[in-house]
PDB file of C-alpha atoms and ligand atoms in Angstrom:
ATOM      1  CA  MET T  12     -38.406  30.167 -28.717  1.00 65.00           C
ATOM      2  CA  CYS T  13     -39.156  26.688 -27.700  1.00 82.00           C
ATOM      3  CA  PRO T  14     -36.071  24.135 -27.458  1.00 90.00           C
ATOM      4  CA  ARG T  15     -36.129  20.888 -29.656  1.00 89.00           C
ATOM      5  CA  GLU T  16     -33.096  19.357 -28.218  1.00 96.00           C
ATOM      6  CA  ALA T  17     -30.811  19.316 -24.864  1.00 97.00           C
ATOM      7  CA  SER T  18     -28.076  21.926 -26.934  1.00 97.00           C
ATOM      8  CA  GLN T  19     -31.035  24.451 -27.711  1.00 97.00           C
ATOM      9  CA  LEU T  20     -32.322  24.348 -23.988  1.00 97.00           C
ATOM     10  CA  ALA T  21     -28.889  25.054 -22.966  1.00 98.00           C
ATOM     11  CA  LEU T  22     -28.552  28.147 -25.372  1.00 97.00           C
ATOM     12  CA  PHE T  23     -31.903  29.370 -23.796  1.00 97.00           C
ATOM     13  CA  LEU T  24     -30.822  29.012 -20.178  1.00 98.00           C
ATOM     14  CA  ARG T  25     -27.723  30.674 -21.111  1.00 97.00           C
ATOM     15  CA  PRO T  26     -28.736  34.229 -20.092  1.00 97.00           C
ATOM     16  CA  ALA T  27     -30.028  32.992 -16.833  1.00 97.00           C
ATOM     17  CA  ILE T  28     -26.994  30.711 -15.534  1.00 98.00           C
ATOM     18  CA  ALA T  29     -23.169  31.805 -15.494  1.00 96.00           C
ATOM     19  CA  ASP T  30     -22.061  28.282 -14.706  1.00 97.00           C
ATOM     20  CA  GLU T  31     -20.754  27.029 -17.963  1.00 97.00           C
ATOM     21  CA  ARG T  32     -20.449  23.066 -16.386  1.00 98.00           C
ATOM     22  CA  VAL T  33     -24.067  23.454 -15.428  1.00 98.00           C
ATOM     23  CA  LEU T  34     -25.042  24.824 -19.192  1.00 98.00           C
ATOM     24  CA  ALA T  35     -22.392  21.675 -21.031  1.00 98.00           C
ATOM     25  CA  ALA T  36     -24.295  19.182 -18.355  1.00 98.00           C
ATOM     26  CA  ILE T  37     -28.175  20.658 -19.619  1.00 98.00           C
ATOM     27  CA  ALA T  38     -26.392  20.252 -23.238  1.00 98.00           C
ATOM     28  CA  SER T  39     -25.678  16.492 -22.917  1.00 97.00           C
ATOM     29  CA  ILE T  40     -28.615  14.821 -21.043  1.00 98.00           C
ATOM     30  CA  PRO T  41     -31.739  14.187 -23.603  1.00 98.00           C
ATOM     31  CA  ARG T  42     -34.329  15.029 -20.934  1.00 98.00           C
ATOM     32  CA  GLU T  43     -36.878  13.456 -23.843  1.00 97.00           C
ATOM     33  CA  ARG T  44     -35.576  10.122 -22.051  1.00 97.00           C
ATOM     34  CA  PHE T  45     -36.786  11.072 -18.465  1.00 98.00           C
ATOM     35  CA  VAL T  46     -40.680  12.629 -19.746  1.00 97.00           C
ATOM     36  CA  PRO T  47     -43.266   9.680 -20.754  1.00 96.00           C
ATOM     37  CA  ARG T  48     -43.877   9.242 -24.442  1.00 95.00           C
ATOM     38  CA  SER T  49     -46.468  11.458 -24.256  1.00 95.00           C
ATOM     39  CA  GLN T  50     -44.298  14.654 -23.526  1.00 95.00           C
ATOM     40  CA  ARG T  51     -41.793  14.023 -25.665  1.00 95.00           C
ATOM     41  CA  ARG T  52     -42.827  16.617 -27.825  1.00 95.00           C
ATOM     42  CA  ARG T  53     -42.288  18.883 -24.731  1.00 96.00           C
ATOM     43  CA  ALA T  54     -39.097  17.423 -23.451  1.00 97.00           C
ATOM     44  CA  TYR T  55     -37.035  20.715 -24.016  1.00 97.00           C
ATOM     45  CA  ALA T  56     -39.414  23.192 -23.237  1.00 96.00           C
ATOM     46  CA  ASN T  57     -38.901  25.071 -20.051  1.00 96.00           C
ATOM     47  CA  VAL T  58     -41.625  23.894 -18.217  1.00 96.00           C
ATOM     48  CA  ALA T  59     -42.348  21.129 -15.332  1.00 96.00           C
ATOM     49  CA  LEU T  60     -43.879  18.005 -16.779  1.00 97.00           C
ATOM     50  CA  PRO T  61     -45.808  15.283 -15.366  1.00 96.00           C
ATOM     51  CA  ILE T  62     -44.158  11.842 -14.653  1.00 95.00           C
ATOM     52  CA  ALA T  63     -45.810   8.721 -13.353  1.00 93.00           C
ATOM     53  CA  GLY T  64     -46.915   8.665  -9.908  1.00 91.00           C
ATOM     54  CA  GLY T  65     -48.627  11.816  -9.879  1.00 92.00           C
ATOM     55  CA  GLN T  66     -45.080  13.327  -9.952  1.00 94.00           C
ATOM     56  CA  THR T  67     -43.560  16.115 -12.193  1.00 95.00           C
ATOM     57  CA  ILE T  68     -39.742  16.415 -13.477  1.00 96.00           C
ATOM     58  CA  SER T  69     -39.023  20.270 -12.467  1.00 96.00           C
ATOM     59  CA  GLN T  70     -38.685  22.829 -14.657  1.00 97.00           C
ATOM     60  CA  PRO T  71     -35.432  23.122 -16.594  1.00 98.00           C
ATOM     61  CA  LEU T  72     -34.289  26.648 -15.236  1.00 98.00           C
ATOM     62  CA  VAL T  73     -35.362  25.835 -11.609  1.00 98.00           C
ATOM     63  CA  VAL T  74     -33.031  22.613 -11.999  1.00 98.00           C
ATOM     64  CA  ALA T  75     -30.239  24.602 -13.522  1.00 98.00           C
ATOM     65  CA  ARG T  76     -30.256  27.229 -10.640  1.00 98.00           C
ATOM     66  CA  MET T  77     -30.279  24.534  -8.040  1.00 98.00           C
ATOM     67  CA  LEU T  78     -27.344  23.115  -9.355  1.00 98.00           C
ATOM     68  CA  GLU T  79     -25.324  26.424 -10.217  1.00 98.00           C
ATOM     69  CA  VAL T  80     -25.989  27.228  -6.181  1.00 98.00           C
ATOM     70  CA  LEU T  81     -24.637  24.215  -5.118  1.00 98.00           C
ATOM     71  CA  ALA T  82     -21.562  25.584  -6.756  1.00 98.00           C
ATOM     72  CA  LEU T  83     -20.649  21.523  -7.467  1.00 98.00           C
ATOM     73  CA  LYS T  84     -16.954  20.389  -7.741  1.00 98.00           C
ATOM     74  CA  PRO T  85     -15.969  17.329  -9.442  1.00 98.00           C
ATOM     75  CA  THR T  86     -14.800  15.449  -6.634  1.00 98.00           C
ATOM     76  CA  ASP T  87     -18.016  16.084  -4.672  1.00 98.00           C
ATOM     77  CA  ARG T  88     -20.239  13.202  -2.954  1.00 98.00           C
ATOM     78  CA  VAL T  89     -23.970  14.388  -3.683  1.00 98.00           C
ATOM     79  CA  LEU T  90     -27.286  13.206  -1.979  1.00 98.00           C
ATOM     80  CA  ASP T  91     -30.496  13.846  -4.129  1.00 98.00           C
ATOM     81  CA  VAL T  92     -33.467  13.490  -2.564  1.00 98.00           C
ATOM     82  CA  GLY T  93     -36.879  13.092  -4.572  1.00 97.00           C
ATOM     83  CA  THR T  94     -35.655  10.868  -7.629  1.00 98.00           C
ATOM     84  CA  GLY T  95     -38.398  11.586  -9.472  1.00 98.00           C
ATOM     85  CA  SER T  96     -37.594  10.690 -13.479  1.00 98.00           C
ATOM     86  CA  GLY T  97     -33.729  10.957 -12.482  1.00 98.00           C
ATOM     87  CA  TYR T  98     -32.891  13.715 -14.760  1.00 98.00           C
ATOM     88  CA  HIS T  99     -31.549  15.985 -11.971  1.00 98.00           C
ATOM     89  CA  ALA T 100     -29.466  13.037 -10.649  1.00 98.00           C
ATOM     90  CA  ALA T 101     -28.645  12.233 -14.301  1.00 98.00           C
ATOM     91  CA  LEU T 102     -27.144  16.229 -14.277  1.00 98.00           C
ATOM     92  CA  LEU T 103     -25.708  15.603 -10.870  1.00 98.00           C
ATOM     93  CA  SER T 104     -23.594  12.714 -12.446  1.00 98.00           C
ATOM     94  CA  LEU T 105     -21.834  14.708 -14.704  1.00 98.00           C
ATOM     95  CA  LEU T 106     -20.804  17.438 -12.318  1.00 98.00           C
ATOM     96  CA  THR T 107     -19.549  15.380  -9.070  1.00 98.00           C
ATOM     97  CA  GLU T 108     -18.169  12.307  -8.419  1.00 98.00           C
ATOM     98  CA  HIS T 109     -20.641  10.148  -7.480  1.00 98.00           C
ATOM     99  CA  VAL T 110     -24.626  10.552  -6.681  1.00 99.00           C
ATOM    100  CA  TRP T 111     -26.673   9.069  -3.748  1.00 98.00           C
ATOM    101  CA  THR T 112     -30.338   9.635  -4.784  1.00 98.00           C
ATOM    102  CA  ILE T 113     -33.747   8.294  -2.624  1.00 98.00           C
ATOM    103  CA  GLU T 114     -37.226   8.010  -3.733  1.00 97.00           C
ATOM    104  CA  ARG T 115     -40.407   6.683  -2.137  1.00 96.00           C
ATOM    105  CA  HIS T 116     -42.179   5.762  -4.949  1.00 96.00           C
ATOM    106  CA  ALA T 117     -40.525   2.135  -6.230  1.00 96.00           C
ATOM    107  CA  GLU T 118     -41.895   2.317  -9.603  1.00 96.00           C
ATOM    108  CA  LEU T 119     -40.311   5.715 -10.332  1.00 97.00           C
ATOM    109  CA  ALA T 120     -37.202   4.436  -8.758  1.00 98.00           C
ATOM    110  CA  ALA T 121     -36.856   1.678 -11.472  1.00 98.00           C
ATOM    111  CA  GLU T 122     -37.491   3.424 -14.225  1.00 97.00           C
ATOM    112  CA  ALA T 123     -34.974   6.499 -13.285  1.00 98.00           C
ATOM    113  CA  GLN T 124     -32.540   3.565 -12.878  1.00 98.00           C
ATOM    114  CA  ASP T 125     -33.233   2.044 -16.068  1.00 98.00           C
ATOM    115  CA  THR T 126     -33.062   5.305 -17.870  1.00 98.00           C
ATOM    116  CA  ILE T 127     -29.984   6.396 -16.502  1.00 98.00           C
ATOM    117  CA  THR T 128     -28.064   2.892 -16.698  1.00 98.00           C
ATOM    118  CA  GLU T 129     -28.981   3.266 -20.269  1.00 98.00           C
ATOM    119  CA  LEU T 130     -27.257   6.492 -20.784  1.00 98.00           C
ATOM    120  CA  GLY T 131     -24.128   4.422 -19.711  1.00 98.00           C
ATOM    121  CA  ILE T 132     -24.141   6.663 -16.563  1.00 98.00           C
ATOM    122  CA  ASP T 133     -22.547   4.632 -13.587  1.00 98.00           C
ATOM    123  CA  ASN T 134     -21.844   6.803 -10.492  1.00 98.00           C
ATOM    124  CA  VAL T 135     -25.515   7.039  -9.373  1.00 98.00           C
ATOM    125  CA  THR T 136     -26.476   4.655  -6.287  1.00 98.00           C
ATOM    126  CA  PHE T 137     -30.595   4.529  -6.317  1.00 98.00           C
ATOM    127  CA  ARG T 138     -32.578   3.404  -2.865  1.00 98.00           C
ATOM    128  CA  VAL T 139     -36.104   3.586  -2.344  1.00 97.00           C
ATOM    129  CA  GLY T 140     -37.025   4.793   0.990  1.00 96.00           C
ATOM    130  CA  ASP T 141     -38.025   8.296   3.097  1.00 96.00           C
ATOM    131  CA  GLY T 142     -35.749  11.111   2.175  1.00 97.00           C
ATOM    132  CA  TRP T 143     -36.542  12.608   5.405  1.00 96.00           C
ATOM    133  CA  GLU T 144     -34.379  10.123   6.658  1.00 96.00           C
ATOM    134  CA  GLY T 145     -31.431  11.039   4.753  1.00 97.00           C
ATOM    135  CA  TRP T 146     -28.794   8.351   4.198  1.00 98.00           C
ATOM    136  CA  PRO T 147     -26.837   8.118   7.513  1.00 98.00           C
ATOM    137  CA  GLU T 148     -24.465   4.974   6.134  1.00 98.00           C
ATOM    138  CA  GLU T 149     -22.936   7.401   2.988  1.00 98.00           C
ATOM    139  CA  ALA T 150     -23.028  10.690   5.285  1.00 98.00           C
ATOM    140  CA  PRO T 151     -21.641  13.080   5.254  1.00 98.00           C
ATOM    141  CA  PHE T 152     -22.012  14.653   1.792  1.00 98.00           C
ATOM    142  CA  ASP T 153     -20.596  17.626   0.225  1.00 98.00           C
ATOM    143  CA  ALA T 154     -23.725  18.701  -1.397  1.00 98.00           C
ATOM    144  CA  ILE T 155     -27.608  18.018  -0.673  1.00 98.00           C
ATOM    145  CA  ASN T 156     -30.166  18.586  -3.305  1.00 98.00           C
ATOM    146  CA  VAL T 157     -34.095  18.089  -2.165  1.00 98.00           C
ATOM    147  CA  ALA T 158     -36.210  17.791  -5.390  1.00 97.00           C
ATOM    148  CA  ALA T 159     -39.907  18.204  -3.204  1.00 96.00           C
ATOM    149  CA  ALA T 160     -41.072  20.772  -0.399  1.00 96.00           C
ATOM    150  CA  THR T 161     -40.196  20.617   2.870  1.00 95.00           C
ATOM    151  CA  GLY T 162     -42.817  23.035   4.515  1.00 94.00           C
ATOM    152  CA  GLU T 163     -42.058  25.563   6.348  1.00 92.00           C
ATOM    153  CA  GLU T 164     -38.928  23.599   8.653  1.00 84.00           C
ATOM    154  CA  PRO T 165     -35.601  23.685   6.863  1.00 84.00           C
ATOM    155  CA  PRO T 166     -35.003  19.376   6.824  1.00 91.00           C
ATOM    156  CA  ARG T 167     -32.680  19.283   9.766  1.00 94.00           C
ATOM    157  CA  VAL T 168     -31.766  15.655   9.247  1.00 96.00           C
ATOM    158  CA  LEU T 169     -30.166  16.397   5.867  1.00 97.00           C
ATOM    159  CA  GLU T 170     -28.553  19.590   7.474  1.00 97.00           C
ATOM    160  CA  GLY T 171     -27.248  17.106   9.802  1.00 97.00           C
ATOM    161  CA  GLU T 172     -25.400  14.774   6.637  1.00 98.00           C
ATOM    162  CA  LEU T 173     -23.575  17.935   5.856  1.00 98.00           C
ATOM    163  CA  ALA T 174     -20.036  17.631   5.453  1.00 98.00           C
ATOM    164  CA  ASP T 175     -17.899  20.792   6.752  1.00 98.00           C
ATOM    165  CA  GLY T 176     -18.401  23.759   4.264  1.00 98.00           C
ATOM    166  CA  GLY T 177     -21.069  21.544   2.198  1.00 98.00           C
ATOM    167  CA  ARG T 178     -24.376  22.964   0.470  1.00 98.00           C
ATOM    168  CA  MET T 179     -27.787  22.255   0.323  1.00 98.00           C
ATOM    169  CA  VAL T 180     -30.889  23.292  -1.851  1.00 98.00           C
ATOM    170  CA  ALA T 181     -34.461  22.682  -1.036  1.00 98.00           C
ATOM    171  CA  PRO T 182     -37.636  24.152  -1.305  1.00 98.00           C
ATOM    172  CA  VAL T 183     -38.859  25.214   1.806  1.00 97.00           C
ATOM    173  CA  GLY T 184     -42.308  26.741   2.570  1.00 94.00           C
ATOM    174  CA  SER T 185     -46.064  25.499   2.311  1.00 85.00           C
ATOM    175  CA  ARG T 186     -48.198  27.794   0.646  1.00 87.00           C
ATOM    176  CA  GLU T 187     -45.256  29.892  -0.765  1.00 95.00           C
ATOM    177  CA  GLN T 188     -42.062  28.206  -1.359  1.00 97.00           C
ATOM    178  CA  HIS T 189     -38.223  29.394  -1.895  1.00 97.00           C
ATOM    179  CA  LEU T 190     -35.415  27.945  -2.783  1.00 98.00           C
ATOM    180  CA  MET T 191     -33.291  27.767   0.357  1.00 98.00           C
ATOM    181  CA  LEU T 192     -29.292  27.491   0.197  1.00 98.00           C
ATOM    182  CA  ALA T 193     -27.997  26.151   3.354  1.00 98.00           C
ATOM    183  CA  VAL T 194     -24.162  26.095   4.190  1.00 98.00           C
ATOM    184  CA  ARG T 195     -22.397  24.383   6.687  1.00 98.00           C
ATOM    185  CA  ASN T 196     -19.538  25.928   8.615  1.00 98.00           C
ATOM    186  CA  GLY T 197     -18.433  23.877  11.510  1.00 97.00           C
ATOM    187  CA  ASN T 198     -21.029  23.751  13.751  1.00 95.00           C
ATOM    188  CA  ARG T 199     -23.366  26.432  12.405  1.00 96.00           C
ATOM    189  CA  VAL T 200     -25.761  26.074   9.180  1.00 96.00           C
ATOM    190  CA  GLY T 201     -26.160  29.403   7.391  1.00 97.00           C
ATOM    191  CA  ARG T 202     -29.248  29.920   5.372  1.00 96.00           C
ATOM    192  CA  ARG T 203     -30.035  32.046   2.715  1.00 97.00           C
ATOM    193  CA  GLN T 204     -33.669  32.439   0.969  1.00 97.00           C
ATOM    194  CA  LEU T 205     -33.862  32.698  -2.695  1.00 98.00           C
ATOM    195  CA  GLU T 206     -36.145  32.281  -5.456  1.00 97.00           C
ATOM    196  CA  ALA T 207     -40.073  31.316  -5.281  1.00 97.00           C
ATOM    197  CA  VAL T 208     -40.614  28.077  -7.194  1.00 97.00           C
ATOM    198  CA  GLN T 209     -43.294  25.271  -6.650  1.00 95.00           C
ATOM    199  CA  PHE T 210     -42.402  21.638  -5.968  1.00 94.00           C
ATOM    200  CA  VAL T 211     -44.652  19.034  -4.942  1.00 93.00           C
ATOM    201  CA  PRO T 212     -44.005  17.986  -1.304  1.00 93.00           C
ATOM    202  CA  LEU T 213     -41.277  15.971   0.244  1.00 95.00           C
ATOM    203  CA  ILE T 214     -44.255  13.422   1.836  1.00 94.00           C
ATOM    204  CA  HIS T 215     -43.443  11.726   5.433  1.00 88.00           C
ATOM    205  CA  GLY T 216     -43.811   8.067   6.136  1.00 77.00           C
ATOM    206  CA  PRO T 217     -43.356   5.080   4.127  1.00 69.00           C
ATOM    207  CA  GLY T 218     -43.190   4.814   0.065  1.00 72.00           C
ATOM    208  CA  GLU T 219     -45.544   3.268  -2.596  1.00 68.00           C
TER     209      GLU T 219
HETATM  210  N1  SAH X 322     -35.685  15.192  -9.253  1.00 85.86           N
HETATM  211  C1  SAH X 322     -36.799  14.977 -10.375  1.00 85.86           C
HETATM  212  C2  SAH X 322     -38.180  15.736  -9.752  1.00 85.86           C
HETATM  213  C3  SAH X 322     -38.628  15.267  -8.078  1.00 85.86           C
HETATM  214  S1  SAH X 322     -40.463  15.504  -8.018  1.00 85.86           S
HETATM  215  C4  SAH X 322     -36.258  14.799 -11.457  1.00 85.86           C
HETATM  216  O1  SAH X 322     -35.604  15.417 -11.847  1.00 85.86           O
HETATM  217  O2  SAH X 322     -37.455  14.332 -12.513  1.00 85.86           O
HETATM  218  C5  SAH X 322     -40.439  15.107  -6.313  1.00 85.86           C
HETATM  219  C6  SAH X 322     -40.339  13.671  -6.090  1.00 85.86           C
HETATM  220  O3  SAH X 322     -40.121  13.278  -4.411  1.00 85.86           O
HETATM  221  C7  SAH X 322     -41.246  12.741  -6.603  1.00 85.86           C
HETATM  222  O4  SAH X 322     -40.902  11.621  -7.220  1.00 85.86           O
HETATM  223  C8  SAH X 322     -41.806  12.088  -5.345  1.00 85.86           C
HETATM  224  O5  SAH X 322     -42.208  10.827  -5.401  1.00 85.86           O
HETATM  225  C9  SAH X 322     -40.483  12.201  -4.373  1.00 85.86           C
HETATM  226  N2  SAH X 322     -40.698  12.395  -2.763  1.00 85.86           N
HETATM  227  C10 SAH X 322     -41.494  12.671  -2.166  1.00 85.86           C
HETATM  228  N3  SAH X 322     -41.614  12.633  -0.492  1.00 85.86           N
HETATM  229  C11 SAH X 322     -40.301  11.797  -0.575  1.00 85.86           C
HETATM  230  C12 SAH X 322     -39.530  11.181   0.360  1.00 85.86           C
HETATM  231  N4  SAH X 322     -40.190  11.570   1.691  1.00 85.86           N
HETATM  232  N5  SAH X 322     -38.523  10.517  -0.123  1.00 85.86           N
HETATM  233  C13 SAH X 322     -37.933  10.261  -1.168  1.00 85.86           C
HETATM  234  N6  SAH X 322     -38.645  10.914  -2.020  1.00 85.86           N
HETATM  235  C14 SAH X 322     -39.853  11.237  -2.297  1.00 85.86           C
END
């Protein structure tokens, strides 16, 4: 089955995703608005698709898993690193109180902001900058979503911006990547390795 609309995509993901709030969010965000016109036909297929700047909008199943493992609460304040198209940020915005999202690519950030505003979503704040540096003015966060691969080391600055009890999901690894779930308990951060994934790299240094 190739899903043709958001509600069908949610149905398609249902066997793999237990969190009903995540499925409801997927069913209500039009992914077609976040992909280039040339990709609209495939907007609800369970695949990553190319967006501007040589980047990709992540595969829906992986996005849903990342949302699920963050165990989000409606009162959570969330940091999203790697805005890209803004699709992941839009989903986070439905599940939490406020989302702060960082993208190094100015053009992508502007487009994502336009799309999200057009959808009437008003609880996302955008910044063009280096996600490796986090967002110290707004820290700590209850949850952090990292949508680009960090290499072998878990991103320590971002872990430092987790509130007590806060959760972070990030693709970690270089040749082989896995989702890593980090949970802060007081001064300790526990880390768990989850499934294998494939993400574009979280680039060091100034943006474009
Ligand atoms: N979450 C996005 C997909 C992200 S793809 C979506 O839903 O569409 C990863 C994104 O991370 C790309 O847009 C890339 O430009 C951005 N990125 C890479 N390195 C970054 C950095 N250091 N800081 C912020 N964004 C970065």
